[in-house]
Short mmCIF file of C-alpha atoms and ligand atoms in Angstrom, two decimals:
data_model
loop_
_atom_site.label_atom_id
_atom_site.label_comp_id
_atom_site.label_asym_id
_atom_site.label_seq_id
_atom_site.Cartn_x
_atom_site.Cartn_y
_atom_site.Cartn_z
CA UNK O 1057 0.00 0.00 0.00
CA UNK O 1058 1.65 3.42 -0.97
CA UNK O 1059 2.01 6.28 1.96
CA UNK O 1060 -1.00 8.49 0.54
CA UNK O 1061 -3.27 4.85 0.62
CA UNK O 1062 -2.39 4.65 4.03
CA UNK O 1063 -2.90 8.37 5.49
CA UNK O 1064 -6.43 7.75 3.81
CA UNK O 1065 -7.17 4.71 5.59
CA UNK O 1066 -6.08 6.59 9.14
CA UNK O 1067 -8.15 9.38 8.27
CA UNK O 1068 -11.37 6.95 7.69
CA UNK O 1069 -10.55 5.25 10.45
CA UNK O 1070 -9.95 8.21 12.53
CA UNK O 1071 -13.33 9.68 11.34
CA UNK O 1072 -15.19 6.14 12.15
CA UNK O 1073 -13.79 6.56 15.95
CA UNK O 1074 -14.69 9.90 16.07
CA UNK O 1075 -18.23 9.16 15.25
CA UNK O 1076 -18.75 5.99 17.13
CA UNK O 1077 -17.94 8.19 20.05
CA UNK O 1078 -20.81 10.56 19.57
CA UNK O 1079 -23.50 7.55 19.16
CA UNK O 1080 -24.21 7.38 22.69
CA UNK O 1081 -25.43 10.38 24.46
CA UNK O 1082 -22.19 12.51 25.26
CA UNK O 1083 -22.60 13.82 28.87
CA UNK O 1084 -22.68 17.39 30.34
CA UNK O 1085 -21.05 18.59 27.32
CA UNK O 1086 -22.54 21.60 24.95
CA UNK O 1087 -23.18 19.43 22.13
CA UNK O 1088 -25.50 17.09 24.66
CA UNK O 1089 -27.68 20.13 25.81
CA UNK O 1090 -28.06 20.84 22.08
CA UNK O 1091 -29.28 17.95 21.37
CA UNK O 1092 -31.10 16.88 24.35
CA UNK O 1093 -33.05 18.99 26.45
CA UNK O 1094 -36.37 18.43 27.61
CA UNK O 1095 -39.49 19.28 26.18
CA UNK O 1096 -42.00 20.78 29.37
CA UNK O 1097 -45.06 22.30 29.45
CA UNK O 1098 -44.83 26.02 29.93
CA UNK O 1099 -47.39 25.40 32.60
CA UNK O 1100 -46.62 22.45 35.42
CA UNK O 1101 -48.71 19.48 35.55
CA UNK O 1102 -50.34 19.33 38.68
CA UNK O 1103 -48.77 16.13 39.82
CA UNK O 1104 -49.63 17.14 43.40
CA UNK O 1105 -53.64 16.68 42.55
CA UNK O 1106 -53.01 12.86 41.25
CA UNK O 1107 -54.62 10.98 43.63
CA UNK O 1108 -56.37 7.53 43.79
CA UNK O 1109 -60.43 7.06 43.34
CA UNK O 1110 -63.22 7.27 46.36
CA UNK O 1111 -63.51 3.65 45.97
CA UNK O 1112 -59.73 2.66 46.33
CA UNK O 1113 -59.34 5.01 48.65
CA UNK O 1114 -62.63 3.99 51.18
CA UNK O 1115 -61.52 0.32 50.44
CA UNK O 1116 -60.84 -1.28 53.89
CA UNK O 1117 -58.23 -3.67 52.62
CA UNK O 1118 -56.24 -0.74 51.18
CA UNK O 1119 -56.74 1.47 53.91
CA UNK O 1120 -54.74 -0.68 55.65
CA UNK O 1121 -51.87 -0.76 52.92
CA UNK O 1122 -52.32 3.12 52.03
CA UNK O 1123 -49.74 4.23 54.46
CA UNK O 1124 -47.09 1.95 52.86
CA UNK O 1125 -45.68 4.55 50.07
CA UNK O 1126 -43.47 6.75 50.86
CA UNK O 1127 -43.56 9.69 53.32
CA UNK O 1128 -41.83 12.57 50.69
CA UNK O 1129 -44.64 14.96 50.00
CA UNK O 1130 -44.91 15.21 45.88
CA UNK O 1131 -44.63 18.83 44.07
CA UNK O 1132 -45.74 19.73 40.89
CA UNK O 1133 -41.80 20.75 40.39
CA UNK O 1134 -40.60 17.57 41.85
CA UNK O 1135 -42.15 15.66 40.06
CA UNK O 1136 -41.33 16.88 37.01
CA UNK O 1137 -37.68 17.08 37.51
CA UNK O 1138 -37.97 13.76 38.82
CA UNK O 1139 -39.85 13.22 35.14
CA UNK O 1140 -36.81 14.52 33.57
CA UNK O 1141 -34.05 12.44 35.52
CA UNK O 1142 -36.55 9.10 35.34
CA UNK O 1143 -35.69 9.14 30.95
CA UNK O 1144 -32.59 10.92 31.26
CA UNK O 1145 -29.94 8.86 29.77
CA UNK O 1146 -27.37 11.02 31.10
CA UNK O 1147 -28.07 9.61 35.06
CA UNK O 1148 -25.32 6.49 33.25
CA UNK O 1149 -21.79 6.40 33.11
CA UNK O 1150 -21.54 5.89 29.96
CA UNK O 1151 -24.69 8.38 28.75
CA UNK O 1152 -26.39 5.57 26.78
CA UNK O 1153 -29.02 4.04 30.08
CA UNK O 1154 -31.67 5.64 31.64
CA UNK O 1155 -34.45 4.08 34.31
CA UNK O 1156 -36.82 3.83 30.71
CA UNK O 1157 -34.32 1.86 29.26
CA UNK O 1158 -35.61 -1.07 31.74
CA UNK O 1159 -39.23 0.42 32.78
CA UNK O 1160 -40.92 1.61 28.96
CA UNK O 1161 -43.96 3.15 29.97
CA UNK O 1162 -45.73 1.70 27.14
CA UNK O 1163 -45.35 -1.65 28.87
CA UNK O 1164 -46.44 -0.33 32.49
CA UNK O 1165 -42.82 0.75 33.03
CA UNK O 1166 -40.89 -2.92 32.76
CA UNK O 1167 -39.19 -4.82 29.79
CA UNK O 1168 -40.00 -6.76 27.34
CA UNK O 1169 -37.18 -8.92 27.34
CA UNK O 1170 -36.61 -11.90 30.48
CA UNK O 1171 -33.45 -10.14 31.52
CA UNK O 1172 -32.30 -6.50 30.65
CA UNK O 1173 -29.34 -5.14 29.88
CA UNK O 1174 -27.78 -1.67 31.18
CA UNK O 1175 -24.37 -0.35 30.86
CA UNK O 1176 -22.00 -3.24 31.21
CA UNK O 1177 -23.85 -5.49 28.59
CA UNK O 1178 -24.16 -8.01 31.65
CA UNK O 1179 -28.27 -9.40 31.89
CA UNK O 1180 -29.85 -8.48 34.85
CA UNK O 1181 -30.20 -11.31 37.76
CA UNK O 1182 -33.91 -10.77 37.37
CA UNK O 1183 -37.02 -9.62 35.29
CA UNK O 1184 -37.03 -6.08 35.56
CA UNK O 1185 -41.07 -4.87 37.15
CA UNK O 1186 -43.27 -3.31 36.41
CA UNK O 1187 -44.00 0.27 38.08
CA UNK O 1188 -46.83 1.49 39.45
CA UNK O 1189 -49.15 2.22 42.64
CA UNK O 1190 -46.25 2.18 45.17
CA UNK O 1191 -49.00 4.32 47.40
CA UNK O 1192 -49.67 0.70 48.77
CA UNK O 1193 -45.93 -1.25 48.65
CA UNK O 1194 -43.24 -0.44 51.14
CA UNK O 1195 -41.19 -3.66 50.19
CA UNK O 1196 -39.06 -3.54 46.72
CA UNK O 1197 -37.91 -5.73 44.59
CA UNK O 1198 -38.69 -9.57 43.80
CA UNK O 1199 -36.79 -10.84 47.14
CA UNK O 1200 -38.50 -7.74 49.14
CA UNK O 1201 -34.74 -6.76 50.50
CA UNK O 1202 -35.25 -2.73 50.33
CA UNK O 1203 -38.09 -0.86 52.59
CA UNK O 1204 -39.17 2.51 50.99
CA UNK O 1205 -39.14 3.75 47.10
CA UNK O 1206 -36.78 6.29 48.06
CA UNK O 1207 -34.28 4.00 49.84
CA UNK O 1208 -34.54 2.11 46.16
CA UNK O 1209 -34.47 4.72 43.23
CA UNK O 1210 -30.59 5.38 43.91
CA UNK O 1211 -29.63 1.70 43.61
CA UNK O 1212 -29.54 1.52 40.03
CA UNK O 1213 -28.19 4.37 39.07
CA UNK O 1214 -24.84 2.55 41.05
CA UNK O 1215 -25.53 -1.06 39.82
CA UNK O 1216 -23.09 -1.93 37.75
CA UNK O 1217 -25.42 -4.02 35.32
CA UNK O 1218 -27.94 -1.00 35.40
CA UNK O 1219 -26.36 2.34 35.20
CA UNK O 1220 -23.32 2.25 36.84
CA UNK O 1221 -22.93 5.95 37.58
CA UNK O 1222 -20.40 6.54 40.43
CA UNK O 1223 -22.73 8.56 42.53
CA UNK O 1224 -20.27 10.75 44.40
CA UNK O 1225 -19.67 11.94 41.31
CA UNK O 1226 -23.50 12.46 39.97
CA UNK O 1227 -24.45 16.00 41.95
CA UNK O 1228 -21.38 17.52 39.64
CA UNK O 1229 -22.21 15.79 36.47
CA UNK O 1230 -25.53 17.22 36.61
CA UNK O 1231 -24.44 20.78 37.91
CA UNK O 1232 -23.06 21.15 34.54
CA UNK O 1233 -26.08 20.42 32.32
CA UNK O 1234 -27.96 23.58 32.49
CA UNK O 1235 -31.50 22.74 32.31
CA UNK O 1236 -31.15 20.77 35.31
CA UNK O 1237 -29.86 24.06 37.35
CA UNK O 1238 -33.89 25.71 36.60
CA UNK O 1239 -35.25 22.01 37.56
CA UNK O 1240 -33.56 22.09 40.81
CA UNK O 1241 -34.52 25.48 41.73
CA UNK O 1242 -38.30 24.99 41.03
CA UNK O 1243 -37.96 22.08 42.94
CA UNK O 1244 -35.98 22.46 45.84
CA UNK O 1245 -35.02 26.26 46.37
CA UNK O 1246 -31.78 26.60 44.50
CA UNK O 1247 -29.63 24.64 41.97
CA UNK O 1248 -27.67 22.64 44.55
CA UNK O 1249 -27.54 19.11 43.65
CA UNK O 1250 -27.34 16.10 46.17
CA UNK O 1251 -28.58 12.58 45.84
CA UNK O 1252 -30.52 13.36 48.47
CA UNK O 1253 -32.78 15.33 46.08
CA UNK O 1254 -31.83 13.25 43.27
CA UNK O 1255 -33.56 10.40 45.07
CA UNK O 1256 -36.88 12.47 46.22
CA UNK O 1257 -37.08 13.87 42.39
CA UNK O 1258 -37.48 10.42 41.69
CA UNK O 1259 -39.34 9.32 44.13
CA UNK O 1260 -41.90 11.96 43.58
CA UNK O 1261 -42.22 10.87 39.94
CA UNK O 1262 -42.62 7.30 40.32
CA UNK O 1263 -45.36 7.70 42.82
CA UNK O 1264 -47.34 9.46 40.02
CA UNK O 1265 -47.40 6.02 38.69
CA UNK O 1266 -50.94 5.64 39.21
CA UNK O 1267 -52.98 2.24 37.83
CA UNK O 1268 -56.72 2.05 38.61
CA UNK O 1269 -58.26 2.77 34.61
CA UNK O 1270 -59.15 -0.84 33.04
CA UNK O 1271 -61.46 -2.47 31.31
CA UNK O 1272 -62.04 -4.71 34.61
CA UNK O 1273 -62.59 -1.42 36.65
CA UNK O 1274 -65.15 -0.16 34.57
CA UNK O 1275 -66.90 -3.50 34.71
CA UNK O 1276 -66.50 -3.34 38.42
CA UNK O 1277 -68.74 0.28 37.50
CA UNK O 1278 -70.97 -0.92 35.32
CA UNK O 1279 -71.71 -4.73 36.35
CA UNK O 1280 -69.66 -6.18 33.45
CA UNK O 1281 -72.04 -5.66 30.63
CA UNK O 1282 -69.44 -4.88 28.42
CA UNK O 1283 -67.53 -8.06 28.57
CA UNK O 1284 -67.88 -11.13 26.17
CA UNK O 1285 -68.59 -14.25 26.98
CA UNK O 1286 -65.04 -15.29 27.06
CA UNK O 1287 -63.72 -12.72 29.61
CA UNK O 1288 -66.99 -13.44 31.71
CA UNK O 1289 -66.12 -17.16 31.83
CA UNK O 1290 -62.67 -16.32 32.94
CA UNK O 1291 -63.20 -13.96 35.85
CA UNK O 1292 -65.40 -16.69 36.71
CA UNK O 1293 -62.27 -18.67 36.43
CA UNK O 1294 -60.44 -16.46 38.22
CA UNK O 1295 -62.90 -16.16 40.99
CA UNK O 1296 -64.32 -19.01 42.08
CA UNK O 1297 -62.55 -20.59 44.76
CA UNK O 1298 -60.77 -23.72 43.05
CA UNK O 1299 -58.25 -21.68 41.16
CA UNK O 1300 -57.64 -19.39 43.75
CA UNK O 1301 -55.78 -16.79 41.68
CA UNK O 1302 -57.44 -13.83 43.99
CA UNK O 1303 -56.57 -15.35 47.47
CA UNK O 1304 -52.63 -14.18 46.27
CA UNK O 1305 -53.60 -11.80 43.86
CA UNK O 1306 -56.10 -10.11 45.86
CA UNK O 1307 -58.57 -6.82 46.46
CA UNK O 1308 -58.81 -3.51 44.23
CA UNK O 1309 -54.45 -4.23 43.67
CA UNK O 1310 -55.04 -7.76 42.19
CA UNK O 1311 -51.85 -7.99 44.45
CA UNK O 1312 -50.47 -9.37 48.32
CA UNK O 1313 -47.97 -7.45 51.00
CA UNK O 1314 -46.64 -11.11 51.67
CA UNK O 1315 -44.48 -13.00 49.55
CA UNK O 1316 -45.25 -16.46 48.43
CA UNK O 1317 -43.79 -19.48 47.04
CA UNK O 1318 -46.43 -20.49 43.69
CA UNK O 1319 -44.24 -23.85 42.89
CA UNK O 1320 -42.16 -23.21 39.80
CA UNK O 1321 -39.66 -25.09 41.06
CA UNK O 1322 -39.06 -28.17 43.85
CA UNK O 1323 -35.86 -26.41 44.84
CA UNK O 1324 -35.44 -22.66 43.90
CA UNK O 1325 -31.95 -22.40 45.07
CA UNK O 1326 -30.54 -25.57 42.94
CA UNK O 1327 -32.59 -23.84 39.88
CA UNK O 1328 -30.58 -20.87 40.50
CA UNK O 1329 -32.30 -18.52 42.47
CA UNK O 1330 -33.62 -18.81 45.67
CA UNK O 1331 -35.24 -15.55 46.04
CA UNK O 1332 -36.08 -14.57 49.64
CA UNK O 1333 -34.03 -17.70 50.32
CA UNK O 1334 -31.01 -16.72 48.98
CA UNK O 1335 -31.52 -13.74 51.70
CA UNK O 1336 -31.99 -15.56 54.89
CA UNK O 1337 -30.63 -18.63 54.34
CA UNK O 1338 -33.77 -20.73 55.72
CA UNK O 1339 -35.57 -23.69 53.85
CA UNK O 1340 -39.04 -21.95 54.49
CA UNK O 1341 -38.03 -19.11 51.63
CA UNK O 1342 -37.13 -20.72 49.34
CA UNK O 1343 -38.17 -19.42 46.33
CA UNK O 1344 -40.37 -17.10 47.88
CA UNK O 1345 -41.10 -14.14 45.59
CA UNK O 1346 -42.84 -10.82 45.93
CA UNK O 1347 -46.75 -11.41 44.76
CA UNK O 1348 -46.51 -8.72 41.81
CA UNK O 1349 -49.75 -6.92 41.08
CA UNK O 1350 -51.66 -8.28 38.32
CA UNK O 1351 -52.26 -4.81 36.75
CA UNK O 1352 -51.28 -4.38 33.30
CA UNK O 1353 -50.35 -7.65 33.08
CA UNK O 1354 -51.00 -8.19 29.48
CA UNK O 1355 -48.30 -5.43 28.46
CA UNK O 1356 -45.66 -7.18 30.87
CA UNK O 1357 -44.08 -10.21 29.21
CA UNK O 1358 -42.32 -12.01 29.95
CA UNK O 1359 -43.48 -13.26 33.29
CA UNK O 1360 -41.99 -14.54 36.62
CA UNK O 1361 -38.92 -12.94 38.80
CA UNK O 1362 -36.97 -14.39 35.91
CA UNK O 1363 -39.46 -13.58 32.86
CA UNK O 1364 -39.22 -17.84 31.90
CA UNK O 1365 -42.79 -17.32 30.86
CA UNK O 1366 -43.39 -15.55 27.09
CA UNK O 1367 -47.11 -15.39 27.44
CA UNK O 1368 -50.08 -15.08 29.59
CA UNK O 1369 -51.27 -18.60 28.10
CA UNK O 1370 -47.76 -19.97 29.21
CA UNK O 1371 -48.34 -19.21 32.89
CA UNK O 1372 -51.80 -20.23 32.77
CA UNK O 1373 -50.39 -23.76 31.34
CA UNK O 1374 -47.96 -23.67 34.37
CA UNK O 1375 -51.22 -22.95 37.03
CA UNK O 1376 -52.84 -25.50 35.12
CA UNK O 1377 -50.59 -28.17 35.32
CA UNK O 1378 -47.31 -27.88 35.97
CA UNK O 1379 -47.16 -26.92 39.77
CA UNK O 1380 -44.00 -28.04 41.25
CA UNK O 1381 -44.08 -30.20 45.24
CA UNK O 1382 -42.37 -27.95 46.95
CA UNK O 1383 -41.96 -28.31 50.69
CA UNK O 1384 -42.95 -25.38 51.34
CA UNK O 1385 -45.24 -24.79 48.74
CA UNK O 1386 -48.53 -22.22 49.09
CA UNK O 1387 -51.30 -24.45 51.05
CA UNK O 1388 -53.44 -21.89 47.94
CA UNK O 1389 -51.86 -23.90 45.06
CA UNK O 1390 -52.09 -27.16 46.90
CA UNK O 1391 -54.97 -29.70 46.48
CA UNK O 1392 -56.10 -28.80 50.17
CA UNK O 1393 -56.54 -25.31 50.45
CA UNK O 1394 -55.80 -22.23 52.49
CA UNK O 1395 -55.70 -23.66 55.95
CA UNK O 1396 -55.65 -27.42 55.41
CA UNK O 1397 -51.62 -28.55 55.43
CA UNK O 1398 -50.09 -30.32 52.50
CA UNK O 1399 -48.00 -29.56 50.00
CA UNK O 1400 -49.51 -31.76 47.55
CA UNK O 1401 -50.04 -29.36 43.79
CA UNK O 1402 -53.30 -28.84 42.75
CA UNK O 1403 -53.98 -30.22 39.45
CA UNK O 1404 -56.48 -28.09 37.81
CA UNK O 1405 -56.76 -29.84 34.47
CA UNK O 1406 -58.17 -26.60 32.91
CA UNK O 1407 -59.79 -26.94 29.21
CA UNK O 1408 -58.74 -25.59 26.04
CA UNK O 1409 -61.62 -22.74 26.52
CA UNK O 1410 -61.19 -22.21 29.87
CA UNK O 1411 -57.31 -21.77 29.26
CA UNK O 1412 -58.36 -18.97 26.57
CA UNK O 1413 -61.12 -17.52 28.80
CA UNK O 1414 -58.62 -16.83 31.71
CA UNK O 1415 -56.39 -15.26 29.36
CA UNK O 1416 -58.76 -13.10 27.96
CA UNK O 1417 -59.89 -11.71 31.19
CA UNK O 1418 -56.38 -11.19 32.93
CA UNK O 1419 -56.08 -8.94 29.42
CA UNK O 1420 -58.88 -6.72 31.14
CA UNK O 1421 -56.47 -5.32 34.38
CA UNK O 1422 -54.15 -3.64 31.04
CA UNK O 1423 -54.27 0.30 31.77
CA UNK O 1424 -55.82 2.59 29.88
CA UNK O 1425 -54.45 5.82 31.19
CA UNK O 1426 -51.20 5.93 32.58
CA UNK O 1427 -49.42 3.91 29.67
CA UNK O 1428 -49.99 7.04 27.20
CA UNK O 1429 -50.05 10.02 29.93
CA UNK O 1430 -48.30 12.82 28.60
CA UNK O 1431 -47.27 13.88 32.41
CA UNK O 1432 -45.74 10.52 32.42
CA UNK O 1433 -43.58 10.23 29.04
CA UNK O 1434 -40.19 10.87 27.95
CA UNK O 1435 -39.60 14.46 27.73
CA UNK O 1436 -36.38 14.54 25.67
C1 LIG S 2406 -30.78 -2.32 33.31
C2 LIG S 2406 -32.19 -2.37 33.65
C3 LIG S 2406 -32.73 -1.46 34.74
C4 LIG S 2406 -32.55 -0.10 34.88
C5 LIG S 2406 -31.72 0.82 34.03
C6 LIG S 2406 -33.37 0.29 36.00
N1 LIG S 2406 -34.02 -0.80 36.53
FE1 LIG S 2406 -35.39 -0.81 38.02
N2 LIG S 2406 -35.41 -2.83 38.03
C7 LIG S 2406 -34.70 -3.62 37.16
C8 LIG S 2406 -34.77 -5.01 37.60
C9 LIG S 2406 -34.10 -6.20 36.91
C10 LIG S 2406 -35.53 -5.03 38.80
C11 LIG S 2406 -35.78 -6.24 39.70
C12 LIG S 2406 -34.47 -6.53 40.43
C13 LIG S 2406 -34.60 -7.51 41.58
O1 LIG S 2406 -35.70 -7.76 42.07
O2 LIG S 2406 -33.56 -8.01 42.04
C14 LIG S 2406 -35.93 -3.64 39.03
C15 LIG S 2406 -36.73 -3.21 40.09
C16 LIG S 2406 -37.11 -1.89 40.31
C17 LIG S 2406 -38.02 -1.45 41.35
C18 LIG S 2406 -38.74 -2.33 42.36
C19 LIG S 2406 -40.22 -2.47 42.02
C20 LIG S 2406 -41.01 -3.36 42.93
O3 LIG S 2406 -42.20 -3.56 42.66
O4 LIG S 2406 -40.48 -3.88 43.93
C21 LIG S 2406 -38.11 -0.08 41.26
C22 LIG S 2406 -38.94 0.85 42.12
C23 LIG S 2406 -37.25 0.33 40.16
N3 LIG S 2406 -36.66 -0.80 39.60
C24 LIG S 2406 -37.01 1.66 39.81
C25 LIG S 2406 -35.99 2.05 38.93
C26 LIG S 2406 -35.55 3.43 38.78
C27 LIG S 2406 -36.13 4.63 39.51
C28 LIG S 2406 -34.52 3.41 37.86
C29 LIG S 2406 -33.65 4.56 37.42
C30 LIG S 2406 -32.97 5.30 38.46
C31 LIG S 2406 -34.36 2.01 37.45
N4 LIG S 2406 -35.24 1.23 38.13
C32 LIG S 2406 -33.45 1.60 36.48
C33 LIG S 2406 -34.04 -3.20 36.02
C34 LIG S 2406 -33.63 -1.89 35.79
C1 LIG S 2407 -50.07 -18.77 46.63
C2 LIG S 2407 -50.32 -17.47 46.05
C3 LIG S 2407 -50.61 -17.42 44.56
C4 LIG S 2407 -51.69 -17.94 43.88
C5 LIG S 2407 -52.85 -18.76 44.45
C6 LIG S 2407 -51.55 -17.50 42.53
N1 LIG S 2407 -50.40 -16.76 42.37
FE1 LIG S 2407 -49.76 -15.90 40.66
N2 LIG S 2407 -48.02 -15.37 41.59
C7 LIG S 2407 -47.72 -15.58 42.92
C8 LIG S 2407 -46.34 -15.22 43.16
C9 LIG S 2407 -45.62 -15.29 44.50
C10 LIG S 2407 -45.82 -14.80 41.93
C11 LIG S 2407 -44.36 -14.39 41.62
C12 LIG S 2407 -43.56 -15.70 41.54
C13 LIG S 2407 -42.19 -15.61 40.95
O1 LIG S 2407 -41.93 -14.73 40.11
O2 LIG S 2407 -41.33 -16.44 41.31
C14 LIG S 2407 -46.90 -14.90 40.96
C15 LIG S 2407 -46.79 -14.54 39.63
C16 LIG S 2407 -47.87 -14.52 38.72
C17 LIG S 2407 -47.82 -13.97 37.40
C18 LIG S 2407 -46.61 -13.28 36.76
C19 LIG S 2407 -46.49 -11.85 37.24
C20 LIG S 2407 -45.37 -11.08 36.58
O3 LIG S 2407 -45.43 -9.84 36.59
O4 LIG S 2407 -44.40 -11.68 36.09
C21 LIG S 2407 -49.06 -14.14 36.85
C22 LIG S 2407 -49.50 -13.69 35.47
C23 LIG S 2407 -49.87 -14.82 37.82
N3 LIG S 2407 -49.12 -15.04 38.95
C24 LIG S 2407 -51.20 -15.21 37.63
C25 LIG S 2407 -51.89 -16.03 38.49
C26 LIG S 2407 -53.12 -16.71 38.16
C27 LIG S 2407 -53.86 -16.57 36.83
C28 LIG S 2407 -53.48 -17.48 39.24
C29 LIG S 2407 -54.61 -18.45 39.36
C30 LIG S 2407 -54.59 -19.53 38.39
C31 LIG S 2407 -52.45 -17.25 40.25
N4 LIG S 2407 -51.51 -16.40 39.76
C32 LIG S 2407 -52.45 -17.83 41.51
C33 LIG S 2407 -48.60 -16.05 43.88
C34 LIG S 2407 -49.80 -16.70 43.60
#
């Protein structure tokens, strides 16, 4: 190759380099605030007004859960910077991972892949969840192991799967992107950043996450007239008392405080992961797992802390007939029932058209609201 052949190649080569490194969202820098900065209303959202229904909120069951959120009051301003920080790539190391990445609003903030991947390329340990109506959850994650949102939002911003931002050095980083010094002022007083405030931005944000609009809560209105025959025949399914599906998933939340162990596997730690288990080392939690609300679940796939289910009809297979004898397995899922011991599966033997009729009406808890609100999307 002559000289001149090979200055041409360094130049291309130079040039490829130079625009690999733009791809992902450079941070803090000019050329980032031109071509990111967030698109507001000139007029807040009144985040502060968001607030459940009369009928959740005069529900006796959830009266007893509604002090469970967090104490940190929400602003219209917090909220919205927390809005802001929530799809803001630029919370990652490397500028290209943002809390969206992993929780898409479009699929009730979670994932639809089994495991996700953040910064490092790495999958996650688990299925990321979905988001919403932490008013009545004080536990996070799958194993439970964090009390309060705002003891959780910081966590992956340091994971090193997630974002891994150092986050000693975060308050600085953001200091230096100008729209966030306005953000912090409406919200807080003045443009100081902390994680402290980092953390109750987000906070305020994801409690705005609010999931009560469905086609099963307007039946709950109306007495059902609207649904077909199939969806009818399912919440029949669903409700009569040999499935059992709302003794777990239970009251206006489809949804339990406790954590439960629903048999995927005889021995959750050999399989991998022992959830709850893996925590406190004894037999009895063994693969117990938060009970996830069943909201939204038809815009959630996969399914399970580790998203092995693809489909609704997979998991209703599994309830069906593929209940693992564990020893410690929900007396709910067992042939004997809440209160009678034994560990022995129920075998439901469900029928090609009941299988499709419980399907059908777990698709009737999908939102209707909060998956498109505006106040809710990515603002960049
Ligand atoms: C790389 C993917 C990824 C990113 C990015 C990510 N998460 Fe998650 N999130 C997960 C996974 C996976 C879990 C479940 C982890 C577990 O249980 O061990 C989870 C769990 C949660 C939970 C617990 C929900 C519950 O019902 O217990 C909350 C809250 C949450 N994430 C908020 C956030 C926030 C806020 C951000 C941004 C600061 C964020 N996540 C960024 C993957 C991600
Ligand atoms: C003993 C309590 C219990 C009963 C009864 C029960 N479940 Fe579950 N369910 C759970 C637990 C716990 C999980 C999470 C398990 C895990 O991920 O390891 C779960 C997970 C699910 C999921 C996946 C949620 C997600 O976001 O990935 C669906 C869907 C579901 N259950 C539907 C049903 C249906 C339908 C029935 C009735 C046929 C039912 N459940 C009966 C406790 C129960």
């Amino acid at each position: 190759m002559t000289k001149a052949k090979w200055l041409a190649l360094a130049i291309l080569l130079f040039i490829w380099v130079g625009c690999r490194k733009n791809d992902p969202v450079p941070d803090g820098t000019d050329d980032y605030q031109a071509v990111r900065s967030p698109q507001l209303p000139d007029e807040l959202f009144a985040y502060s007004t968001l607030e459940f229904p009369d009928t959740w909120l005069n529900d006796p069951a959830l009266q007893l859960f509604g002090g469970f959120g967090s104490d940190i009051e929400v602003t219209d301003a917090g909220a919205t910077l927390g809005r802001v920080l929530f799809h803001d790539p630029g919370l990652s190391a490397d500028g290209t991972v943002s809390c969206a990445t992993c929780h898409q609003q479009a699929r009730a903030f979670s994932d639809p892949v089994a495991l996700s991947t953040g910064v490092s390329g790495i999958p996650t340990d688990r299925n990321a969840m979905a988001l919403f109506n932490f008013k009545y959850q004080r536990r996070m994650f799958w194993d439970l192991r964090t009390v309060g949102l705002e003891n959780q939002v910081l966590q992956p911003i340091e994971h090193p799967d997630e974002m891994a931002m150092d986050l000693a050095a975060l308050p600085a980083k953001l200091e230096e992107i100008t729209f966030y010094n306005g953000l912090f002022e409406a919200a807080f007083g003045d443009a100081t950043v902390t994680t402290e405030r980092v953390a109750s931005a987000l906070t305020q944000f994801v409690m705005c996450f609010q999931s009560y609009s469905s086609r099963f809560d307007a039946g709950l209105e109306d007495g059902f007239i609207h649904f077909t025959e199939s969806e009818e025949m399912g919440r029949d399914i669903f409700f009569n008392g040999e499935t059992r599906c709302n003794q777990c998933h239970s009251g206006k939340n489809l949804f339990s405080t406790q954590p439960f162990v629903n048999g995927l596997e005889v021995d959750y730690a050999a399989a991998g992961d022992g959830g709850i288990g893996a925590l406190s080392a004894d037999p009895f939690d063994d693969g117990r797992f938060k009970t996830v609300s069943l909201r939204n679940i038809g815009l959630t796939a996969p399914y399970m802390h580790d998203g092995r289910f693809a489909t609704l009809r997979e998991v209703v297979d599994f309830y069906s007939d593929d209940i693992q004898a564990h020893p410690f397995l929900d007396e709910r899922l067992s042939v004997n029932g809440f209160g009678s011991p034994g560990q022995e599966p129920y075998a439901l033997s469900l029928t090609e058209q009941e299988r499709e009729s419980l399907v059908d009406f777990l698709e009737t808890f999908n939102d209707t609201v909060m998956v498109k609100a505006d106040w809710l999307s990515d603002p960049f």
